[in-house]
PDB file of C-alpha atoms and ligand atoms in Angstrom:
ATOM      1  CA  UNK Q 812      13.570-158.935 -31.420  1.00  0.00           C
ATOM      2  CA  UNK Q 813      10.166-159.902 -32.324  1.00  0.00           C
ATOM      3  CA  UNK Q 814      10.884-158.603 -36.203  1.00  0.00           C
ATOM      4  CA  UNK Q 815      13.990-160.887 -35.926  1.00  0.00           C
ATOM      5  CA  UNK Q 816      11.383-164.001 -34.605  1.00  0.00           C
ATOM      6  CA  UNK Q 817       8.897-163.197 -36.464  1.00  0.00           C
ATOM      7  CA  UNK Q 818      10.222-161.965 -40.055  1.00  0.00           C
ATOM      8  CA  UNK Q 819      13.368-161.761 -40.832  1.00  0.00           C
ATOM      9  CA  UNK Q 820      14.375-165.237 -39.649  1.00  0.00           C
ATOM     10  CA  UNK Q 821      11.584-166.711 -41.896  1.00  0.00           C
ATOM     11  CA  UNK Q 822      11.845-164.560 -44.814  1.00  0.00           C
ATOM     12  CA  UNK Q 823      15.540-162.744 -45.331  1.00  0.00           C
ATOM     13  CA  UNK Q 824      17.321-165.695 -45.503  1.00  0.00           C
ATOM     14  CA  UNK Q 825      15.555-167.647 -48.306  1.00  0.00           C
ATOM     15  CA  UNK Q 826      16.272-167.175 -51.804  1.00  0.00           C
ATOM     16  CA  UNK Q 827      18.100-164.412 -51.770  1.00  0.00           C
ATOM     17  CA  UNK Q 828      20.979-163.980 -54.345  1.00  0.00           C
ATOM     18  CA  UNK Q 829      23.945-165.862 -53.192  1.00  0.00           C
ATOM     19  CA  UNK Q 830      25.893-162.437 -52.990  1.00  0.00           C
ATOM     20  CA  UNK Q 831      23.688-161.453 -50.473  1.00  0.00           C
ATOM     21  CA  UNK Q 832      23.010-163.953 -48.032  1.00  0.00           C
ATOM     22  CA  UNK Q 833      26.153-162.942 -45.752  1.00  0.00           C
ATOM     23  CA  UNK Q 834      24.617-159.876 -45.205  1.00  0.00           C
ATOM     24  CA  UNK Q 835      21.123-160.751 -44.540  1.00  0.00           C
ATOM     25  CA  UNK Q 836      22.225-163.625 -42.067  1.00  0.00           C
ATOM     26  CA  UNK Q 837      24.296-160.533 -40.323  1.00  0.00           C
ATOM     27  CA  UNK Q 838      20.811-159.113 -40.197  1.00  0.00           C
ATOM     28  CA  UNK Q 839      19.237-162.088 -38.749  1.00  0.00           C
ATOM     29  CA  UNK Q 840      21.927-162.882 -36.120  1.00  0.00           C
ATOM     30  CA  UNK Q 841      22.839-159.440 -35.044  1.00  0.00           C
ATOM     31  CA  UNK Q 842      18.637-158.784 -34.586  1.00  0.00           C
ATOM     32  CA  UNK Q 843      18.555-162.119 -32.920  1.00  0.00           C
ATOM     33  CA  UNK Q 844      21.364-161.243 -30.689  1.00  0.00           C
ATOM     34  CA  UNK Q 845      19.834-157.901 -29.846  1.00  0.00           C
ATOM     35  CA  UNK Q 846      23.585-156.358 -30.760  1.00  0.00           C
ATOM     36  CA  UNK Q 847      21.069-153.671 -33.258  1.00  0.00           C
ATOM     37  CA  UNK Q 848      18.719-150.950 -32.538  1.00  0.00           C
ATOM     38  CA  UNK Q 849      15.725-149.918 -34.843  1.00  0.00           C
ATOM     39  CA  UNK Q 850      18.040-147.427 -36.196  1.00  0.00           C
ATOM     40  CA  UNK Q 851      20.553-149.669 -37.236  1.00  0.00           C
ATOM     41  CA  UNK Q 852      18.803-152.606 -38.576  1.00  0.00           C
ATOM     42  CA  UNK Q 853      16.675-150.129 -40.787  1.00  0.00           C
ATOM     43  CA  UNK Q 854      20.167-148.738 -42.160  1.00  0.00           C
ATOM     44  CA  UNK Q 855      21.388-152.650 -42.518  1.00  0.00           C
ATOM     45  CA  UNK Q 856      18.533-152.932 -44.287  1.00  0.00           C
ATOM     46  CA  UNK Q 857      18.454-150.209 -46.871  1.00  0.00           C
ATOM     47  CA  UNK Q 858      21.900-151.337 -47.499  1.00  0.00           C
ATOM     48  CA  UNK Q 859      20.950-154.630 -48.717  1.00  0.00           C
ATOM     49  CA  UNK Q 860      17.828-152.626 -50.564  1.00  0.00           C
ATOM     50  CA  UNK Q 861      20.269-150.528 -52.941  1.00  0.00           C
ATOM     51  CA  UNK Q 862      22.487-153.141 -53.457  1.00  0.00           C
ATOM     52  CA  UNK Q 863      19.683-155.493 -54.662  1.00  0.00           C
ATOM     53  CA  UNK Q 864      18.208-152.186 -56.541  1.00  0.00           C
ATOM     54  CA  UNK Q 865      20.705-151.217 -58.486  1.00  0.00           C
ATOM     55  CA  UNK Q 866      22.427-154.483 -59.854  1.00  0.00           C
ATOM     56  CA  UNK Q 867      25.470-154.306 -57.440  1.00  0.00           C
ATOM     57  CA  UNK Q 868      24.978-157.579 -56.138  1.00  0.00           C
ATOM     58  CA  UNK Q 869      25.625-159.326 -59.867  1.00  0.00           C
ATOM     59  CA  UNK Q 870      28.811-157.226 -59.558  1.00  0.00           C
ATOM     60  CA  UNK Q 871      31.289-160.015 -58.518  1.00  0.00           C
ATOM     61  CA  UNK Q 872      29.253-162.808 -60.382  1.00  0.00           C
ATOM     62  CA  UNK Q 873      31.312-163.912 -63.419  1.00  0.00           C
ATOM     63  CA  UNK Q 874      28.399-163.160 -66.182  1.00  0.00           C
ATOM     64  CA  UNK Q 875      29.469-165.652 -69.174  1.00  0.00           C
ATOM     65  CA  UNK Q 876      26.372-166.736 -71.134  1.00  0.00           C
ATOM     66  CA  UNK Q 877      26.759-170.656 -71.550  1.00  0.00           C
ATOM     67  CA  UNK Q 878      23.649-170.912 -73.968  1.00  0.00           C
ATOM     68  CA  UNK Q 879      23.137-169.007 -76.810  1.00  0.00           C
ATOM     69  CA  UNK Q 880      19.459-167.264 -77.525  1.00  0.00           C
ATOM     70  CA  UNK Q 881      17.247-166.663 -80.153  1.00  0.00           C
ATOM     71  CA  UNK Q 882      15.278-162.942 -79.110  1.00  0.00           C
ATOM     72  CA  UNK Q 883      11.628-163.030 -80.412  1.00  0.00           C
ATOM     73  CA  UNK Q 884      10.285-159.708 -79.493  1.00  0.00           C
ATOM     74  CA  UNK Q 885       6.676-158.842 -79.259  1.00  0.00           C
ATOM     75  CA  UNK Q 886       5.960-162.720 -78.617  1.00  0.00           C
ATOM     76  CA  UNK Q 887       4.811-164.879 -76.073  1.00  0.00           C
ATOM     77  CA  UNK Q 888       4.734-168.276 -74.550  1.00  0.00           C
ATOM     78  CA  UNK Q 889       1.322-168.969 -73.305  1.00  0.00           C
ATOM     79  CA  UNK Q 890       1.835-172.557 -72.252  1.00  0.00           C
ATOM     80  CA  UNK Q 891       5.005-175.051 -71.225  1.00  0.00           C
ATOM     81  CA  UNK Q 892       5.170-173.773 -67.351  1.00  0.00           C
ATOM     82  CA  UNK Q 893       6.994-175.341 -65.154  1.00  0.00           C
ATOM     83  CA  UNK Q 894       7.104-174.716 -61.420  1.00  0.00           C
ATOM     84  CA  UNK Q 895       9.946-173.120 -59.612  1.00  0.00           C
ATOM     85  CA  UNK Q 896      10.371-172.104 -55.842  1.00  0.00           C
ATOM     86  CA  UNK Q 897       9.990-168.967 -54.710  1.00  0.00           C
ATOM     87  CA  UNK Q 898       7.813-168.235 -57.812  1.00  0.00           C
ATOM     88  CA  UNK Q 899       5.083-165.054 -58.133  1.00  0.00           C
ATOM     89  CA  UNK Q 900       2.976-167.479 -59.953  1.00  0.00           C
ATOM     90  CA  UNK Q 901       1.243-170.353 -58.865  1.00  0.00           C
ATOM     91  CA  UNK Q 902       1.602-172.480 -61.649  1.00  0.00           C
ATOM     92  CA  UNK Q 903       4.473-171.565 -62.986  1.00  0.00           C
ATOM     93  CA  UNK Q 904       8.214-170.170 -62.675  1.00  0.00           C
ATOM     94  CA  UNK Q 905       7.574-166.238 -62.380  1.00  0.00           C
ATOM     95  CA  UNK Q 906      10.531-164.755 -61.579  1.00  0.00           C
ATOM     96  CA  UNK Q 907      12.176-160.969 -60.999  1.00  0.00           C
ATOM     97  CA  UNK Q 908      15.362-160.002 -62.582  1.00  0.00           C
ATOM     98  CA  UNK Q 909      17.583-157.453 -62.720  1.00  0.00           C
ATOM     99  CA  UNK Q 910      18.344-157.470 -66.496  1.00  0.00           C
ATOM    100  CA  UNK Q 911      18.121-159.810 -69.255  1.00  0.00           C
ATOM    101  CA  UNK Q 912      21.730-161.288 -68.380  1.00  0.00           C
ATOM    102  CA  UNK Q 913      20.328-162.477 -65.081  1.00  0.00           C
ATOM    103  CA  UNK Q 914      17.187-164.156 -67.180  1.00  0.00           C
ATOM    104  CA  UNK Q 915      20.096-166.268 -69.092  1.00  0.00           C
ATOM    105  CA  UNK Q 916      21.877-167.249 -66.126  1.00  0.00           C
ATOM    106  CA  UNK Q 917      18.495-168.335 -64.280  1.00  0.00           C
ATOM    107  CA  UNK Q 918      17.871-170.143 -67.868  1.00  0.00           C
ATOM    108  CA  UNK Q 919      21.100-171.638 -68.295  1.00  0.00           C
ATOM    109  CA  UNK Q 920      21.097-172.972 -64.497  1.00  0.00           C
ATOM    110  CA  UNK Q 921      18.404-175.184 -65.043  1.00  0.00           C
ATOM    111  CA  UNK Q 922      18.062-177.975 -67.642  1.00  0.00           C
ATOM    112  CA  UNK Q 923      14.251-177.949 -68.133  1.00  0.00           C
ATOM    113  CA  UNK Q 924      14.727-174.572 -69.089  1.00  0.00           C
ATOM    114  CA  UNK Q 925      14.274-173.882 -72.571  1.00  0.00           C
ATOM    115  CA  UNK Q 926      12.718-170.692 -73.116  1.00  0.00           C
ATOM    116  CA  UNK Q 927      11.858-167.182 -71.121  1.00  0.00           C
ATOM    117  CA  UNK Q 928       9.276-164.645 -71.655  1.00  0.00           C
ATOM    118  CA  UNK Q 929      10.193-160.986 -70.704  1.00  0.00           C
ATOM    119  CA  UNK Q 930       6.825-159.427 -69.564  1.00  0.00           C
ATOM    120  CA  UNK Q 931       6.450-155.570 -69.046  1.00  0.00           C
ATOM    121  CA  UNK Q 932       5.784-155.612 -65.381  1.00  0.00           C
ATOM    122  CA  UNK Q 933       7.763-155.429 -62.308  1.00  0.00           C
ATOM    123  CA  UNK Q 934       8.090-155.320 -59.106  1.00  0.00           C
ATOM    124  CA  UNK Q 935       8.043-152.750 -56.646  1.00  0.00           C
ATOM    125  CA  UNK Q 936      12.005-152.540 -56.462  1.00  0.00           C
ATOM    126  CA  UNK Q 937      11.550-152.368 -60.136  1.00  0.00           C
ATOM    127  CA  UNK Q 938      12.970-155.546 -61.483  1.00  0.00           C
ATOM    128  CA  UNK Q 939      11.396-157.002 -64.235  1.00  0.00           C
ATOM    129  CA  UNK Q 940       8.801-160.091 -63.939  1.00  0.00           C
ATOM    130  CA  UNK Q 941      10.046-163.281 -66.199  1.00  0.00           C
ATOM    131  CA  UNK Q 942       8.531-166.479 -66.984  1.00  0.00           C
ATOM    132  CA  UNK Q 943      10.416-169.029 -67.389  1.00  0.00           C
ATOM    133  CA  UNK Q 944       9.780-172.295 -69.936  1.00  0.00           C
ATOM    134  CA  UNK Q 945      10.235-176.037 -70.462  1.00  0.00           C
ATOM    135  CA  UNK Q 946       9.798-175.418 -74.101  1.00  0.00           C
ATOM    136  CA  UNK Q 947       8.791-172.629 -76.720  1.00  0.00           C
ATOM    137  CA  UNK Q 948       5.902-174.039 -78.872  1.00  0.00           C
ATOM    138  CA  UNK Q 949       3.697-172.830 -79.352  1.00  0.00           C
ATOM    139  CA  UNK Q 950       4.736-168.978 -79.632  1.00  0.00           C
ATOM    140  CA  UNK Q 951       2.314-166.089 -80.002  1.00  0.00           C
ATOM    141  CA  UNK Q 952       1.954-162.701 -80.385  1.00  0.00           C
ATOM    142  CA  UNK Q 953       1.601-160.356 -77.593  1.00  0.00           C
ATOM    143  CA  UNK Q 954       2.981-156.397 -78.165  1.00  0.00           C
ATOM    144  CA  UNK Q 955       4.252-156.345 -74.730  1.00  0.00           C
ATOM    145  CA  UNK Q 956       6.511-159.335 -74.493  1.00  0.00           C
ATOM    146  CA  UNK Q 957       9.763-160.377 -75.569  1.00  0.00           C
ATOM    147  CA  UNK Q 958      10.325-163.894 -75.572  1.00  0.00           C
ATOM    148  CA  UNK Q 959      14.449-165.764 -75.544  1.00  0.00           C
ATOM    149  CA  UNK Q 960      14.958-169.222 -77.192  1.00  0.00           C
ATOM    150  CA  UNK Q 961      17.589-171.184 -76.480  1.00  0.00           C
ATOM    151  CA  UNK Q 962      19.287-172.177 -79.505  1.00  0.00           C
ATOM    152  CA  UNK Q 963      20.361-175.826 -79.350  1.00  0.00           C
ATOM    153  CA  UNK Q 964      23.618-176.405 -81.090  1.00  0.00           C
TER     154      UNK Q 964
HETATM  155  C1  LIG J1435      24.686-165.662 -34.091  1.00  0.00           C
HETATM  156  O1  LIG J1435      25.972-166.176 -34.451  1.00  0.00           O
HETATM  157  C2  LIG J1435      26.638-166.836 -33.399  1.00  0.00           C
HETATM  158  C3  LIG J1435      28.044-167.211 -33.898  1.00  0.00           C
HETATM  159  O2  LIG J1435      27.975-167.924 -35.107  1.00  0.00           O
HETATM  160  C4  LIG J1435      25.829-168.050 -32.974  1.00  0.00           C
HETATM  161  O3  LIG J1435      26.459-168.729 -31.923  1.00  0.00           O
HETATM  162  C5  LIG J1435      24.428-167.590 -32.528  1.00  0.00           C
HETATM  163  O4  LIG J1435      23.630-168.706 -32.217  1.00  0.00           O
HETATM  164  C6  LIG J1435      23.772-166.786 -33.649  1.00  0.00           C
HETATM  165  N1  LIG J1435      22.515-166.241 -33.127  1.00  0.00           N
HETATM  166  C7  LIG J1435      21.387-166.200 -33.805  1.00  0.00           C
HETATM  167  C8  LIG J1435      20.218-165.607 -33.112  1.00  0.00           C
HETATM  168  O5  LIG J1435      21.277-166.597 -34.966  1.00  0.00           O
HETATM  169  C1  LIG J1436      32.359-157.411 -54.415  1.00  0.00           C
HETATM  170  O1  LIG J1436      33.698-157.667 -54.117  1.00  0.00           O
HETATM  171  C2  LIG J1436      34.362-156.592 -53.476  1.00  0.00           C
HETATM  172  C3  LIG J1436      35.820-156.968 -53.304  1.00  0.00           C
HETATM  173  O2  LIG J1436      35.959-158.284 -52.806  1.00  0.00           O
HETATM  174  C4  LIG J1436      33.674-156.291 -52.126  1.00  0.00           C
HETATM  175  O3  LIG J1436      34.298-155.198 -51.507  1.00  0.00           O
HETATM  176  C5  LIG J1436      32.213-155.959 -52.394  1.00  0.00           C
HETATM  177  O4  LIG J1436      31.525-155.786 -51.177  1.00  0.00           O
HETATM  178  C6  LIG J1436      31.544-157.094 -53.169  1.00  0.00           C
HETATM  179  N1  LIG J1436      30.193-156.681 -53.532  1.00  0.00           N
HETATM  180  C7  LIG J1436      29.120-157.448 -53.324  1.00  0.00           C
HETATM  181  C8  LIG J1436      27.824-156.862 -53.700  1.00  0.00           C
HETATM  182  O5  LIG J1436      29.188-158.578 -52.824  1.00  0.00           O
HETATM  183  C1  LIG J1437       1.961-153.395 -70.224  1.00  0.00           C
HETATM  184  O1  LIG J1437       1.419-153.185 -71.523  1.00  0.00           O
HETATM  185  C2  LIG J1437       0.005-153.029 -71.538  1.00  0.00           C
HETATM  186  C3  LIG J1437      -0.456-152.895 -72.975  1.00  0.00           C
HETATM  187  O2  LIG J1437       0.348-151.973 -73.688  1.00  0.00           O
HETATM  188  C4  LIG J1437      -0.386-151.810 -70.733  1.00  0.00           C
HETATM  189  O3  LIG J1437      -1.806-151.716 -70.704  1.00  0.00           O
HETATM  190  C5  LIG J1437       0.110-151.983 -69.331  1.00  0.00           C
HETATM  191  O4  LIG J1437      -0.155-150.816 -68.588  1.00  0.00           O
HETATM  192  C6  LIG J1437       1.625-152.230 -69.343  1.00  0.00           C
HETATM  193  N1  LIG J1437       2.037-152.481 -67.986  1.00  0.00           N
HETATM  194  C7  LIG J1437       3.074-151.856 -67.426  1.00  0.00           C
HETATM  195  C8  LIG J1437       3.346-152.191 -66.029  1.00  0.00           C
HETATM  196  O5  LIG J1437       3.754-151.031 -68.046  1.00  0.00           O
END
């Protein structure tokens, strides 16, 4: 109960990927509700872990690229942040992704976004960090980066 008070009702619920949230409020309320044991909530829990993991949760997202995107590898945008909630960087949008389809979608929900700079970290469930861009000038080298334009038509 005091997980439930303490954690899960402040952190499971927010920004979570939209595919997920039914199950993570099931967490919350059944936790809340004392209907769960240690045992189960842990299980609950790994269950939203692998699906978040391994992708499945983009599974029943329709994945149609609006924007089209120019790939600049070994580059980097070291300016042009812009701030995003919940972001791993202070001042600017650092984001984790499951692939570089999610990195267009995040991109293409969000006008000011122009540009996005795969970097060669990630996170310990192993999704890759991303900063996102208002614009792409100017661009620079960096070996470990790949950097996506959006191509204005
Ligand atoms: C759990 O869900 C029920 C039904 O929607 C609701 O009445 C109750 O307040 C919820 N409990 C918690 C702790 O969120
Ligand atoms: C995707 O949709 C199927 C069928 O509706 C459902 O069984 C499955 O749980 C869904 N997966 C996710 C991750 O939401
Ligand atoms: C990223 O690349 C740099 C330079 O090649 C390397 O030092 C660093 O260990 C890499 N980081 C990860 C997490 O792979």
């Amino acid at each position: 109960y005091n997980a439930y008070r303490f954690f899960f009702t402040y952190l499971l619920p927010h920004s979570a990927p939209a595919s997920l949230r039914p199950l993570l409020d099931k967490i919350v309320n059944a936790t809340g509700e004392l209907h769960w044991g240690i045992d189960e909530t842990a299980a609950q829990l790994e269950r939203v872990l692998n699906l978040y993991k391994s992708g499945e949760y983009l599974q029943n997202t329709t994945r149609i690229p609006k924007t089209e995107y120019r790939r600049v590898p070994e580059a980097f945008i070291p300016d042009e942040n812009y701030r995003c909630w919940p972001s791993y960087h202070h001042k600017g949008c650092l984001l984790s992704v499951f692939d570089v389809n999610e990195a267009i979608e995040i991109c293409d929900s969000y006008s000011q976004c122009k540009a996005f700079v795969l970097t060669n970290q990630t996170t310990w469930t192993g999704r890759q960090l991303v900063f996102f861009k208002m614009a792409s000038n100017p661009i620079v080298p960096d070996p470990d980066k790949i950097t996506y334009v959006k191509v204005t038509g």
